[in-house]
Short mmCIF file of C-alpha atoms in Angstrom, two decimals:
data_model
loop_
_atom_site.label_atom_id
_atom_site.label_comp_id
_atom_site.label_asym_id
_atom_site.label_seq_id
_atom_site.Cartn_x
_atom_site.Cartn_y
_atom_site.Cartn_z
CA MET A 1 67.51 -192.74 103.88
CA ASP A 2 65.19 -195.52 105.10
CA VAL A 3 66.20 -195.94 108.67
CA SER A 4 64.22 -196.59 111.80
CA GLY A 5 62.68 -193.60 113.51
CA GLY A 6 63.94 -194.98 116.79
CA SER A 7 67.49 -194.03 115.84
CA GLY A 8 66.46 -190.50 115.11
CA GLN A 9 66.30 -190.97 111.34
CA PRO A 10 62.80 -190.94 109.91
CA ARG A 11 61.81 -193.26 107.16
CA SER A 12 61.42 -191.36 103.92
CA GLY A 13 58.15 -190.88 102.15
CA ASN A 14 60.13 -190.36 98.92
CA ASP A 15 63.21 -192.46 98.81
CA GLU A 16 64.79 -191.10 95.67
CA PRO A 17 66.90 -188.01 96.36
CA ALA A 18 65.87 -184.82 94.66
CA GLU A 19 68.22 -182.99 92.34
CA GLN A 20 70.70 -180.97 94.30
CA SER A 21 69.98 -177.26 94.39
CA ALA A 22 72.52 -174.72 93.52
CA ASP A 23 71.66 -173.12 96.85
CA PRO A 24 73.02 -175.39 99.63
CA THR A 25 71.09 -173.54 102.28
CA ALA A 26 67.65 -175.05 101.64
CA PRO A 27 66.24 -178.53 101.13
CA ALA A 28 64.96 -179.53 97.72
CA ALA A 29 61.40 -178.50 97.13
CA GLY A 30 58.89 -181.06 96.08
CA PRO A 31 55.78 -180.64 94.07
CA GLY A 32 53.81 -179.91 97.15
CA ASP A 33 55.23 -176.41 97.64
CA GLY A 34 52.14 -174.88 96.21
CA PRO A 35 49.46 -172.99 98.06
CA GLY A 36 47.69 -174.75 100.90
CA PRO A 37 44.01 -174.84 101.59
CA GLU A 38 34.91 -176.89 104.08
CA ARG A 39 33.93 -177.18 103.69
CA GLY A 40 33.95 -181.83 102.93
CA PRO A 41 34.01 -183.58 101.64
CA ARG A 42 36.36 -180.38 101.78
CA ALA A 43 40.12 -179.96 101.70
CA PRO A 44 42.13 -178.81 104.70
CA ARG A 45 42.95 -175.12 105.11
CA PRO A 46 46.58 -174.55 105.95
CA ALA A 47 48.39 -171.26 105.99
CA ALA A 48 48.83 -169.58 102.64
CA PRO A 49 52.05 -170.11 100.62
CA PRO A 50 54.52 -167.47 99.57
CA ALA A 51 53.27 -164.95 97.07
CA ASP A 52 55.34 -166.14 94.16
CA GLN A 53 54.02 -169.64 94.56
CA ALA A 54 50.48 -168.34 94.62
CA GLU A 55 51.14 -166.58 91.34
CA GLU A 56 52.44 -169.78 89.83
CA THR A 57 49.41 -171.77 90.83
CA ALA A 58 46.85 -169.22 89.75
CA GLU A 59 47.35 -170.20 86.10
CA GLU A 60 46.46 -173.83 86.56
CA PRO A 61 43.07 -175.10 85.41
CA GLY A 62 40.56 -176.99 87.49
CA THR A 63 40.00 -174.40 90.16
CA THR A 64 36.30 -173.96 89.61
CA GLN A 65 34.44 -174.06 92.87
CA THR A 66 31.35 -176.11 92.56
CA GLY A 67 28.50 -175.94 94.97
CA ARG A 68 24.82 -176.12 94.83
CA PRO A 69 23.06 -172.98 96.03
CA PRO A 70 22.10 -174.32 99.49
CA VAL A 71 25.70 -175.15 100.25
CA SER A 72 26.98 -171.65 99.61
CA PRO A 73 25.29 -169.00 101.71
CA GLY A 74 23.34 -166.45 99.77
CA THR A 75 22.37 -168.86 96.98
CA PRO A 76 18.71 -169.75 96.44
CA ALA A 77 17.75 -172.88 98.31
CA GLY A 78 15.06 -175.40 97.75
CA THR A 79 15.79 -176.04 94.14
CA GLY A 80 17.79 -179.09 94.63
CA LYS A 81 21.21 -178.18 93.37
CA GLU A 82 24.24 -180.28 94.05
CA SER A 83 27.62 -178.84 94.63
CA THR A 84 31.19 -179.91 94.57
CA ALA A 85 33.96 -179.29 96.73
CA PRO A 86 36.81 -181.91 98.06
CA GLY A 87 36.58 -181.67 100.24
CA THR A 88 35.25 -182.56 99.57
CA ASP A 89 32.35 -184.12 99.90
CA SER A 90 29.16 -183.43 101.74
CA THR A 91 25.76 -184.51 100.59
CA ALA A 92 23.20 -181.74 100.96
CA THR A 93 19.49 -182.36 100.77
CA GLY A 94 17.33 -179.36 100.11
CA THR A 95 13.68 -178.36 100.30
CA GLY A 96 11.39 -175.61 99.07
CA THR A 97 11.66 -176.27 95.38
CA GLY A 98 13.37 -179.51 96.14
CA LYS A 99 17.11 -179.71 96.40
CA ASP A 100 19.42 -182.54 97.05
CA SER A 101 23.08 -182.36 96.51
CA ALA A 102 26.59 -183.28 97.50
CA ALA A 103 28.91 -180.51 98.57
CA THR A 104 32.50 -180.35 99.52
CA GLY A 105 34.71 -177.43 100.35
CA THR A 106 36.82 -176.50 97.45
CA PRO A 107 40.40 -175.45 97.88
CA GLY A 108 42.05 -172.56 96.18
CA ALA A 109 43.71 -172.24 92.81
CA ALA A 110 45.14 -175.31 91.24
CA PRO A 111 48.91 -175.48 91.42
CA THR A 112 51.34 -177.34 89.24
CA PRO A 113 51.09 -181.12 88.94
CA GLY A 114 50.69 -182.96 92.22
CA PRO A 115 53.25 -184.75 94.35
CA ALA A 116 54.85 -187.91 93.13
CA GLU A 117 54.53 -191.44 94.43
CA PRO A 118 57.04 -192.56 97.03
CA GLY A 119 60.42 -193.12 95.42
CA HIS A 120 59.68 -190.93 92.48
CA HIS A 121 59.81 -187.31 91.60
CA PRO A 122 57.77 -185.64 88.89
CA HIS A 123 59.74 -184.70 85.80
CA GLY A 124 57.25 -182.64 83.88
CA HIS A 125 58.47 -179.29 85.24
CA ASP A 126 61.91 -178.16 86.19
CA HIS A 127 60.75 -176.22 89.22
CA ASP A 128 59.62 -179.50 90.82
CA HIS A 129 63.27 -180.10 91.69
CA ARG A 130 64.12 -176.64 92.95
CA SER A 131 65.22 -175.96 96.48
CA LEU A 132 63.00 -174.21 99.00
CA ALA A 133 65.03 -171.06 98.44
CA HIS A 134 64.47 -171.21 94.71
CA ALA A 135 60.80 -172.00 95.21
CA GLY A 136 60.34 -168.78 97.12
CA ILE A 137 60.07 -170.09 100.69
CA ALA A 138 63.39 -168.53 101.61
CA LYS A 139 63.01 -165.29 99.72
CA GLY A 140 61.42 -163.38 102.54
CA GLU A 141 57.99 -163.06 100.95
CA PRO A 142 55.21 -163.36 103.57
CA PRO A 143 52.30 -165.74 102.92
CA GLU A 144 49.14 -164.20 101.55
CA PRO A 145 46.18 -164.19 103.93
CA ARG A 146 43.53 -166.85 103.23
CA PRO A 147 39.95 -165.71 102.80
CA LYS A 148 37.50 -166.55 105.54
CA GLU A 149 34.91 -169.19 105.00
CA PRO A 150 31.44 -167.61 104.46
CA GLY A 151 29.03 -167.80 107.37
CA GLY A 152 25.68 -169.45 107.42
CA GLY A 153 23.45 -166.50 108.35
CA ILE A 154 21.59 -166.04 111.66
CA LEU A 155 21.78 -169.02 114.02
CA MET A 156 18.25 -169.95 115.15
CA GLY A 157 18.91 -173.07 117.19
CA ARG A 158 20.43 -176.54 117.26
CA PRO A 159 17.78 -179.25 116.99
CA PHE A 160 19.35 -182.71 117.28
CA GLY A 161 22.65 -180.92 117.75
CA VAL A 162 22.58 -179.53 114.18
CA PRO A 163 22.81 -175.72 113.82
CA VAL A 164 19.93 -174.10 111.89
CA TYR A 165 20.73 -170.86 110.06
CA VAL A 166 18.51 -168.34 108.33
CA ALA A 167 20.30 -166.78 105.37
CA PRO A 168 19.78 -163.06 104.62
CA SER A 169 18.05 -164.02 101.39
CA TRP A 170 15.18 -165.46 103.45
CA PHE A 171 14.07 -162.00 104.50
CA LEU A 172 13.66 -161.08 100.85
CA VAL A 173 11.44 -164.03 100.12
CA ALA A 174 9.50 -163.49 103.40
CA ALA A 175 8.73 -159.92 102.29
CA LEU A 176 7.73 -161.19 98.83
CA ILE A 177 5.37 -163.84 100.29
CA THR A 178 3.90 -161.27 102.68
CA TRP A 179 3.13 -158.89 99.81
CA VAL A 180 1.69 -161.55 97.45
CA PHE A 181 -0.33 -163.40 100.07
CA GLY A 182 -1.54 -160.10 101.48
CA GLY A 183 -3.00 -159.22 98.07
CA GLN A 184 -4.85 -162.52 97.96
CA LEU A 185 -6.22 -161.99 101.48
CA ASP A 186 -7.55 -158.60 100.42
CA ARG A 187 -9.81 -160.36 97.88
CA VAL A 188 -10.84 -163.18 100.24
CA LEU A 189 -11.05 -161.22 103.56
CA PRO A 190 -11.33 -157.53 102.69
CA GLU A 191 -12.45 -156.68 106.23
CA LEU A 192 -8.92 -157.33 107.53
CA GLY A 193 -7.56 -154.11 106.09
CA ALA A 194 -3.90 -153.48 106.80
CA ALA A 195 -3.87 -156.36 109.29
CA ARG A 196 -3.77 -158.73 106.35
CA TYR A 197 -0.03 -158.16 106.07
CA LEU A 198 0.53 -159.41 109.62
CA VAL A 199 -1.46 -162.53 108.72
CA SER A 200 0.63 -162.87 105.54
CA LEU A 201 3.88 -162.56 107.52
CA PHE A 202 2.63 -165.28 109.87
CA PHE A 203 1.99 -167.47 106.81
CA ALA A 204 5.54 -166.86 105.53
CA VAL A 205 7.04 -167.90 108.85
CA ALA A 206 4.73 -170.93 109.13
CA PHE A 207 5.58 -172.04 105.62
CA TYR A 208 9.31 -171.94 106.30
CA ALA A 209 8.70 -173.79 109.59
CA SER A 210 7.23 -176.57 107.46
CA VAL A 211 10.29 -176.37 105.22
CA LEU A 212 12.43 -176.80 108.35
CA VAL A 213 10.42 -179.93 109.21
CA HIS A 214 11.20 -181.26 105.74
CA GLU A 215 14.91 -180.62 106.31
CA LEU A 216 14.83 -182.13 109.79
CA ALA A 217 13.44 -185.32 108.23
CA HIS A 218 16.61 -185.53 106.07
CA THR A 219 18.74 -184.70 109.08
CA VAL A 220 17.22 -187.33 111.36
CA ALA A 221 17.62 -189.96 108.64
CA ALA A 222 21.24 -188.96 108.12
CA ILE A 223 21.94 -189.17 111.88
CA ARG A 224 20.24 -192.56 111.93
CA PHE A 225 22.65 -193.73 109.21
CA LYS A 226 25.61 -192.17 111.11
CA LEU A 227 26.21 -189.52 108.49
CA PRO A 228 27.44 -186.17 109.91
CA VAL A 229 25.20 -183.17 109.22
CA ARG A 230 27.06 -179.84 109.04
CA ARG A 231 24.06 -177.52 109.23
CA ILE A 232 20.55 -176.71 108.04
CA GLN A 233 20.08 -173.42 106.22
CA LEU A 234 16.85 -171.69 105.19
CA GLN A 235 17.31 -169.60 102.08
CA PHE A 236 15.50 -167.85 99.28
CA PHE A 237 13.96 -170.86 97.51
CA GLY A 238 13.63 -173.12 100.56
CA GLY A 239 16.09 -174.96 102.74
CA VAL A 240 19.06 -177.33 102.64
CA SER A 241 20.53 -179.93 104.93
CA GLU A 242 24.29 -180.19 104.45
CA ILE A 243 25.18 -183.83 104.97
CA GLU A 244 28.94 -184.25 104.87
CA LYS A 245 29.10 -187.83 103.58
CA GLU A 246 27.29 -189.88 101.00
CA ALA A 247 25.06 -192.82 101.91
CA GLU A 248 26.90 -196.13 101.74
CA THR A 249 24.15 -198.10 99.95
CA PRO A 250 21.50 -197.28 97.36
CA GLY A 251 18.81 -198.26 99.86
CA ARG A 252 19.97 -195.70 102.36
CA GLU A 253 20.32 -193.11 99.60
CA PHE A 254 16.69 -193.71 98.61
CA VAL A 255 15.43 -193.45 102.16
CA LEU A 256 17.51 -190.34 102.88
CA ALA A 257 16.01 -188.60 99.82
CA PHE A 258 12.42 -189.81 100.27
CA VAL A 259 11.83 -188.84 103.90
CA GLY A 260 11.77 -185.14 103.07
CA PRO A 261 8.95 -185.18 100.50
CA LEU A 262 7.16 -187.75 102.67
CA LEU A 263 7.11 -185.34 105.61
CA SER A 264 5.84 -182.58 103.36
CA LEU A 265 3.01 -184.80 102.20
CA VAL A 266 2.20 -185.66 105.82
CA LEU A 267 2.10 -181.99 106.72
CA ALA A 268 -0.18 -181.25 103.73
CA GLY A 269 -2.54 -184.00 104.99
CA LEU A 270 -2.52 -182.63 108.51
CA PHE A 271 -3.33 -179.12 107.34
CA TYR A 272 -6.16 -180.52 105.18
CA LEU A 273 -7.66 -182.32 108.18
CA ALA A 274 -7.37 -179.16 110.24
CA MET A 275 -9.19 -177.24 107.48
CA THR A 276 -12.28 -179.39 107.95
CA ALA A 277 -12.60 -178.17 111.51
CA VAL A 278 -12.71 -174.40 110.75
CA GLU A 279 -14.74 -172.09 108.57
CA PRO A 280 -13.24 -171.59 105.08
CA ALA A 281 -13.78 -167.80 104.91
CA THR A 282 -11.83 -167.08 108.12
CA VAL A 283 -8.21 -166.27 108.89
CA PRO A 284 -7.50 -169.83 110.24
CA GLY A 285 -9.23 -171.39 107.27
CA VAL A 286 -7.25 -169.34 104.70
CA LEU A 287 -3.93 -169.96 106.51
CA LEU A 288 -4.50 -173.71 106.72
CA ALA A 289 -5.51 -173.86 103.06
CA GLY A 290 -2.38 -171.95 102.03
CA LEU A 291 -0.11 -174.20 104.10
CA MET A 292 -1.77 -177.32 102.76
CA VAL A 293 -1.29 -176.23 99.15
CA SER A 294 2.30 -174.99 99.64
CA ASN A 295 3.42 -178.22 101.33
CA LEU A 296 1.78 -180.23 98.59
CA ILE A 297 3.67 -178.22 95.97
CA VAL A 298 6.96 -178.69 97.85
CA ALA A 299 6.40 -182.45 98.03
CA ILE A 300 5.47 -182.83 94.36
CA PHE A 301 8.31 -180.66 93.11
CA ASN A 302 10.83 -182.52 95.23
CA LEU A 303 9.63 -185.84 93.88
CA LEU A 304 10.40 -184.90 90.26
CA PRO A 305 12.91 -187.52 89.06
CA GLY A 306 15.96 -185.47 88.25
CA LEU A 307 19.01 -184.24 90.12
CA PRO A 308 19.43 -182.19 92.13
CA LEU A 309 15.89 -182.74 93.47
CA ASP A 310 15.00 -185.37 96.05
CA GLY A 311 13.32 -187.38 93.32
CA GLY A 312 16.55 -187.25 91.35
CA ARG A 313 18.42 -188.80 94.25
CA MET A 314 15.76 -191.47 94.48
CA LEU A 315 16.20 -192.19 90.75
CA ARG A 316 19.98 -192.26 91.28
CA ALA A 317 19.52 -194.80 94.05
CA VAL A 318 17.37 -197.04 91.81
CA VAL A 319 19.88 -196.95 88.94
CA TRP A 320 22.74 -197.47 91.37
CA LYS A 321 20.98 -200.56 92.71
CA LEU A 322 20.28 -201.98 89.24
CA SER A 323 23.77 -201.24 87.80
CA GLY A 324 25.85 -201.63 90.91
CA LYS A 325 27.64 -198.37 90.08
CA PRO A 326 26.85 -195.10 91.90
CA MET A 327 28.42 -193.10 89.07
CA THR A 328 25.97 -194.64 86.55
CA GLY A 329 23.09 -193.63 88.78
CA THR A 330 24.41 -190.07 89.04
CA VAL A 331 24.87 -189.70 85.28
CA ALA A 332 21.36 -190.97 84.59
CA ALA A 333 19.69 -188.76 87.23
CA ALA A 334 21.74 -185.70 86.25
CA TRP A 335 20.74 -185.89 82.57
CA VAL A 336 17.10 -186.40 83.57
CA GLY A 337 17.55 -183.28 85.76
CA ARG A 338 18.80 -181.32 82.77
CA ALA A 339 15.82 -182.46 80.71
CA LEU A 340 13.60 -181.39 83.60
CA ALA A 341 15.21 -177.95 83.57
CA VAL A 342 14.33 -177.51 79.90
CA ALA A 343 10.79 -178.75 80.57
CA VAL A 344 10.39 -176.22 83.40
CA LEU A 345 11.74 -173.40 81.25
CA VAL A 346 9.31 -174.08 78.42
CA GLY A 347 6.39 -175.77 80.13
CA LEU A 348 5.75 -173.65 83.24
CA PRO A 349 4.74 -170.46 81.38
CA LEU A 350 2.62 -172.47 78.94
CA LEU A 351 0.80 -174.30 81.74
CA ASN A 352 0.04 -171.05 83.53
CA GLN A 353 -1.22 -169.39 80.33
CA SER A 354 -3.47 -172.34 79.61
CA GLY A 355 -5.02 -172.21 83.11
CA ALA A 356 -3.83 -175.70 84.01
CA LEU A 357 -2.32 -174.42 87.25
CA GLY A 358 -5.62 -173.22 88.58
CA GLY A 359 -5.91 -169.71 87.10
CA SER A 360 -8.02 -168.52 84.18
CA SER A 361 -6.33 -168.04 80.85
CA GLU A 362 -8.35 -164.81 80.39
CA ASP A 363 -6.86 -163.32 83.55
CA VAL A 364 -3.26 -163.76 82.40
CA GLY A 365 -1.85 -160.39 81.42
CA GLY A 366 1.44 -159.18 79.96
CA MET A 367 3.09 -158.66 83.36
CA ASP A 368 1.96 -162.10 84.53
CA THR A 369 3.53 -163.64 81.43
CA VAL A 370 6.83 -161.91 82.08
CA THR A 371 6.74 -162.98 85.75
CA ASP A 372 6.03 -166.59 84.85
CA ALA A 373 8.86 -166.63 82.31
CA LEU A 374 11.30 -165.11 84.80
CA LEU A 375 10.38 -167.58 87.53
CA ALA A 376 10.68 -170.50 85.06
CA ALA A 377 14.10 -169.27 83.93
CA ILE A 378 15.36 -169.04 87.54
CA LEU A 379 14.10 -172.50 88.43
CA ALA A 380 15.46 -174.03 85.21
CA ALA A 381 18.88 -172.42 85.73
CA ILE A 382 19.11 -173.72 89.28
CA ILE A 383 18.10 -177.23 88.29
CA TRP A 384 20.45 -177.35 85.31
CA THR A 385 23.37 -176.06 87.35
CA GLY A 386 22.58 -178.46 90.15
CA ALA A 387 22.61 -181.43 87.76
CA GLY A 388 26.01 -180.40 86.48
CA ASN A 389 27.33 -180.00 90.00
CA SER A 390 26.07 -183.50 90.82
CA LEU A 391 28.16 -184.90 87.99
CA ARG A 392 31.24 -183.03 89.20
CA MET A 393 30.71 -184.28 92.74
CA ALA A 394 30.44 -187.85 91.52
CA ARG A 395 33.70 -187.46 89.63
CA LEU A 396 35.32 -186.09 92.75
CA ARG A 397 34.23 -189.03 94.83
CA GLU A 398 35.66 -191.40 92.20
CA HIS A 399 39.07 -189.70 92.47
CA LEU A 400 39.10 -189.14 96.27
CA PRO A 401 40.73 -192.54 96.96
CA GLU A 402 43.78 -191.28 95.01
CA LEU A 403 44.55 -188.91 97.90
CA ARG A 404 46.80 -191.21 99.92
CA ALA A 405 48.95 -190.00 102.79
CA ARG A 406 51.72 -192.41 101.89
CA ALA A 407 51.94 -191.13 98.30
CA LEU A 408 51.83 -187.45 99.26
CA THR A 409 54.32 -187.61 102.14
CA ARG A 410 57.58 -185.64 101.85
CA ARG A 411 60.96 -187.14 102.74
CA ALA A 412 62.16 -185.66 106.04
CA VAL A 413 65.37 -185.51 108.05
CA PRO A 414 65.59 -185.31 111.89
CA VAL A 415 67.39 -182.45 113.59
CA GLU A 416 67.80 -181.60 117.26
CA ASN A 417 66.47 -178.46 118.94
CA ASP A 418 69.74 -176.52 118.99
CA THR A 419 70.65 -177.33 115.37
CA PRO A 420 71.24 -174.06 113.42
CA LEU A 421 68.83 -173.52 110.55
CA SER A 422 71.61 -173.38 108.01
CA GLU A 423 72.98 -176.73 109.12
CA ALA A 424 69.50 -178.28 109.10
CA LEU A 425 68.90 -177.05 105.55
CA ARG A 426 72.28 -178.39 104.47
CA ARG A 427 71.45 -181.86 105.84
CA ALA A 428 68.07 -181.80 104.11
CA ASN A 429 69.66 -180.92 100.77
CA ALA A 430 72.26 -183.63 101.19
CA ALA A 431 69.55 -186.23 101.89
CA GLY A 432 67.25 -184.99 99.10
CA ALA A 433 64.60 -184.23 101.75
CA ARG A 434 61.93 -181.56 101.75
CA ALA A 435 60.97 -181.41 105.42
CA LEU A 436 62.56 -181.12 108.89
CA VAL A 437 61.48 -182.98 112.04
CA VAL A 438 62.80 -181.75 115.38
CA VAL A 439 63.63 -184.76 117.60
CA ASP A 440 65.04 -185.28 121.14
CA ALA A 441 68.24 -187.07 122.00
CA ASP A 442 66.48 -190.44 121.65
CA GLY A 443 65.11 -189.67 118.20
CA ASN A 444 61.53 -189.09 119.35
CA PRO A 445 59.76 -186.41 117.30
CA LEU A 446 58.95 -183.20 119.14
CA SER A 447 57.91 -180.68 116.48
CA LEU A 448 57.92 -179.83 112.81
CA VAL A 449 59.81 -176.93 111.26
CA ARG A 450 57.32 -174.74 109.42
CA GLU A 451 58.16 -173.78 105.88
CA ALA A 452 56.51 -170.41 106.33
CA ALA A 453 58.75 -169.63 109.35
CA ILE A 454 61.89 -169.86 107.19
CA VAL A 455 60.58 -166.91 105.18
CA GLY A 456 61.28 -164.44 107.96
CA VAL A 457 64.89 -165.57 108.54
CA PRO A 458 67.47 -163.80 106.34
CA GLU A 459 70.10 -166.10 104.92
CA HIS A 460 72.96 -164.40 106.83
CA ARG A 461 71.21 -165.07 110.15
CA ARG A 462 70.47 -168.76 109.60
CA PRO A 463 73.70 -170.00 111.18
CA TRP A 464 72.62 -168.38 114.48
CA VAL A 465 68.91 -169.32 114.45
CA PRO A 466 68.06 -172.71 116.03
CA VAL A 467 65.37 -174.77 114.33
CA SER A 468 63.45 -174.99 117.61
CA GLY A 469 62.41 -171.35 117.19
CA LEU A 470 60.81 -172.09 113.83
CA ALA A 471 58.99 -175.30 114.77
CA GLN A 472 55.43 -176.09 115.67
CA GLU A 473 54.97 -178.48 118.57
CA LEU A 474 53.40 -181.79 117.62
CA THR A 475 49.92 -182.53 118.95
CA ASP A 476 48.02 -185.79 118.70
CA GLY A 477 46.00 -184.46 115.79
CA MET A 478 49.20 -183.68 113.85
CA ARG A 479 50.26 -187.32 113.79
CA VAL A 480 48.74 -188.91 110.70
CA SER A 481 48.79 -192.58 109.81
CA ALA A 482 50.49 -193.45 106.54
CA GLU A 483 47.57 -195.68 105.70
CA LEU A 484 44.95 -192.89 105.56
CA ALA A 485 43.45 -192.12 102.17
CA GLY A 486 40.56 -190.27 100.50
CA GLU A 487 37.78 -188.82 102.59
CA GLU A 488 39.17 -190.31 105.78
CA LEU A 489 42.45 -188.44 105.25
CA LEU A 490 40.61 -185.16 104.65
CA ASP A 491 38.50 -185.61 107.74
CA VAL A 492 41.62 -186.10 109.90
CA LEU A 493 43.30 -183.01 108.46
CA ARG A 494 40.21 -180.89 108.90
CA ALA A 495 39.91 -181.92 112.52
CA THR A 496 43.34 -180.44 113.29
CA PRO A 497 44.17 -177.57 110.90
CA ALA A 498 47.92 -177.24 110.36
CA THR A 499 50.41 -176.65 107.57
CA GLU A 500 52.44 -179.82 108.17
CA TYR A 501 51.67 -183.21 109.69
CA LEU A 502 53.95 -186.00 110.91
CA VAL A 503 53.21 -189.22 109.03
CA VAL A 504 53.86 -192.39 110.98
CA GLU A 505 53.56 -196.12 110.37
CA GLU A 506 51.27 -198.30 112.44
CA THR A 507 54.34 -199.27 114.49
CA GLY A 508 55.00 -195.62 115.34
CA GLU A 509 57.99 -195.36 112.97
CA ILE A 510 58.37 -191.98 111.29
CA TYR A 511 57.47 -192.12 107.62
CA GLY A 512 57.83 -188.46 106.72
CA VAL A 513 55.99 -185.11 106.72
CA LEU A 514 52.72 -184.39 104.97
CA SER A 515 52.12 -180.84 103.78
CA ALA A 516 48.51 -179.68 103.61
CA ALA A 517 49.52 -177.80 100.45
CA ASP A 518 50.38 -181.09 98.79
CA VAL A 519 47.01 -182.54 99.74
CA GLU A 520 45.11 -179.56 98.40
CA ARG A 521 47.08 -179.60 95.20
CA ALA A 522 46.33 -183.29 94.65
CA PHE A 523 42.69 -182.59 95.50
CA VAL A 524 42.38 -179.83 92.90
CA LYS A 525 44.11 -181.98 90.37
CA ALA A 526 41.62 -184.76 91.01
CA MET A 527 38.79 -182.30 90.58
CA ALA A 528 40.15 -181.12 87.20
CA ARG A 529 40.55 -184.65 85.86
CA PRO A 530 37.71 -185.81 83.60
CA ALA A 531 35.56 -188.76 84.67
#
């Protein structure tokens, strides 16, 4: 049914008719009738599908949500983990213990195999050829509610237009720093008494202010390279800047990763210079010494050459430059990151027991040994997981170009406002189409009939229900170019959340209808595919 949209007949995204359903009241369902979807790269979030479709899709593999801790609120930050998600696909750089990762919002459970190329229908599963009625859209089952996206914590401000959040986990680490640093102050400045905890709290806030400076360095560099920054979040182990796109060149990747540790080194130097102007055994002297040492540790840890740390991203950039392949750089830096995780797990307790970290080996007791081992295990787990997430994100970016609007578009038939639903479904079945476009007398598209709206219309009432009452009016954001693909397609869909989009050619001719559920399903399938 490849006719000009000007005559009221949209060009089909899938030219081969689907198998005719035994139920003549609903158009044939395509493979995209699965559940629909940040945070990315992240996939779009349409309304949820019918319950029976959700049950079908829940059994499919590849639904693991990947995300480095800074990307998901409540996860320790500053360890440099990298996360996945299509949407896809944001690059997050972290501080504290040194995080740097890519994150993309991950859609829901993986449905059955994704939509076919134009002119083809999948043949692996019989239900791919079922009508909408058989697929559950006309059975009267309401869509399941979609869970809300987690928040980012307490909003503290918007420097450079980027929101800065403090996660609830920060208050836990602030209390821990206050208690530990307060005990050290009691030995150095015993005359402070209980006031030492106020000084310790000030130190905790000042330290995280320096972490914020580290993150702002990443953010400013990203803005300079025209990369969108979603937010900055301060968390348990540090902070993270969620950059929603990857750097286009290895040089920019290197700079974007290096500026954070560089600013931490600069802060350490400034605090050292300030120390020379005050007395050591005073509150200002102790605070400046603590801030100098903590920023130095943050810089050194972030420079370790393994993903998901800043140094790992720098190593990735170097290997990317030498090999010409970003995936090669990611693989190399990720495996170095895993080796680093093992080294931290084994080496950190040994170094502390030997006194190499500044303490005395005679002062190390049983509880200190347990604490060191626990801290090493936490850091090693975060680094190991972040390295694995980096590999998954790289695989996602390799497969993102496979998400093409032209390939995922459903064949559609035009109907006028007063067309009864039963007649519209009959025409769709006859044409082998899986979508309905409401047009005016001249064939210009006005709105799209929503699949979910058909659910509430009993079959015996369809002859008296006009399609105009079930349609969503078209807005500019719901008109999608047939040439869009990959991350660009996801960005357009995220900008205007909807369940269906009108796909048009560059000439304005109607190509078909794109379901966000089809896009999410293809996205999840790409995530599940091995590199």
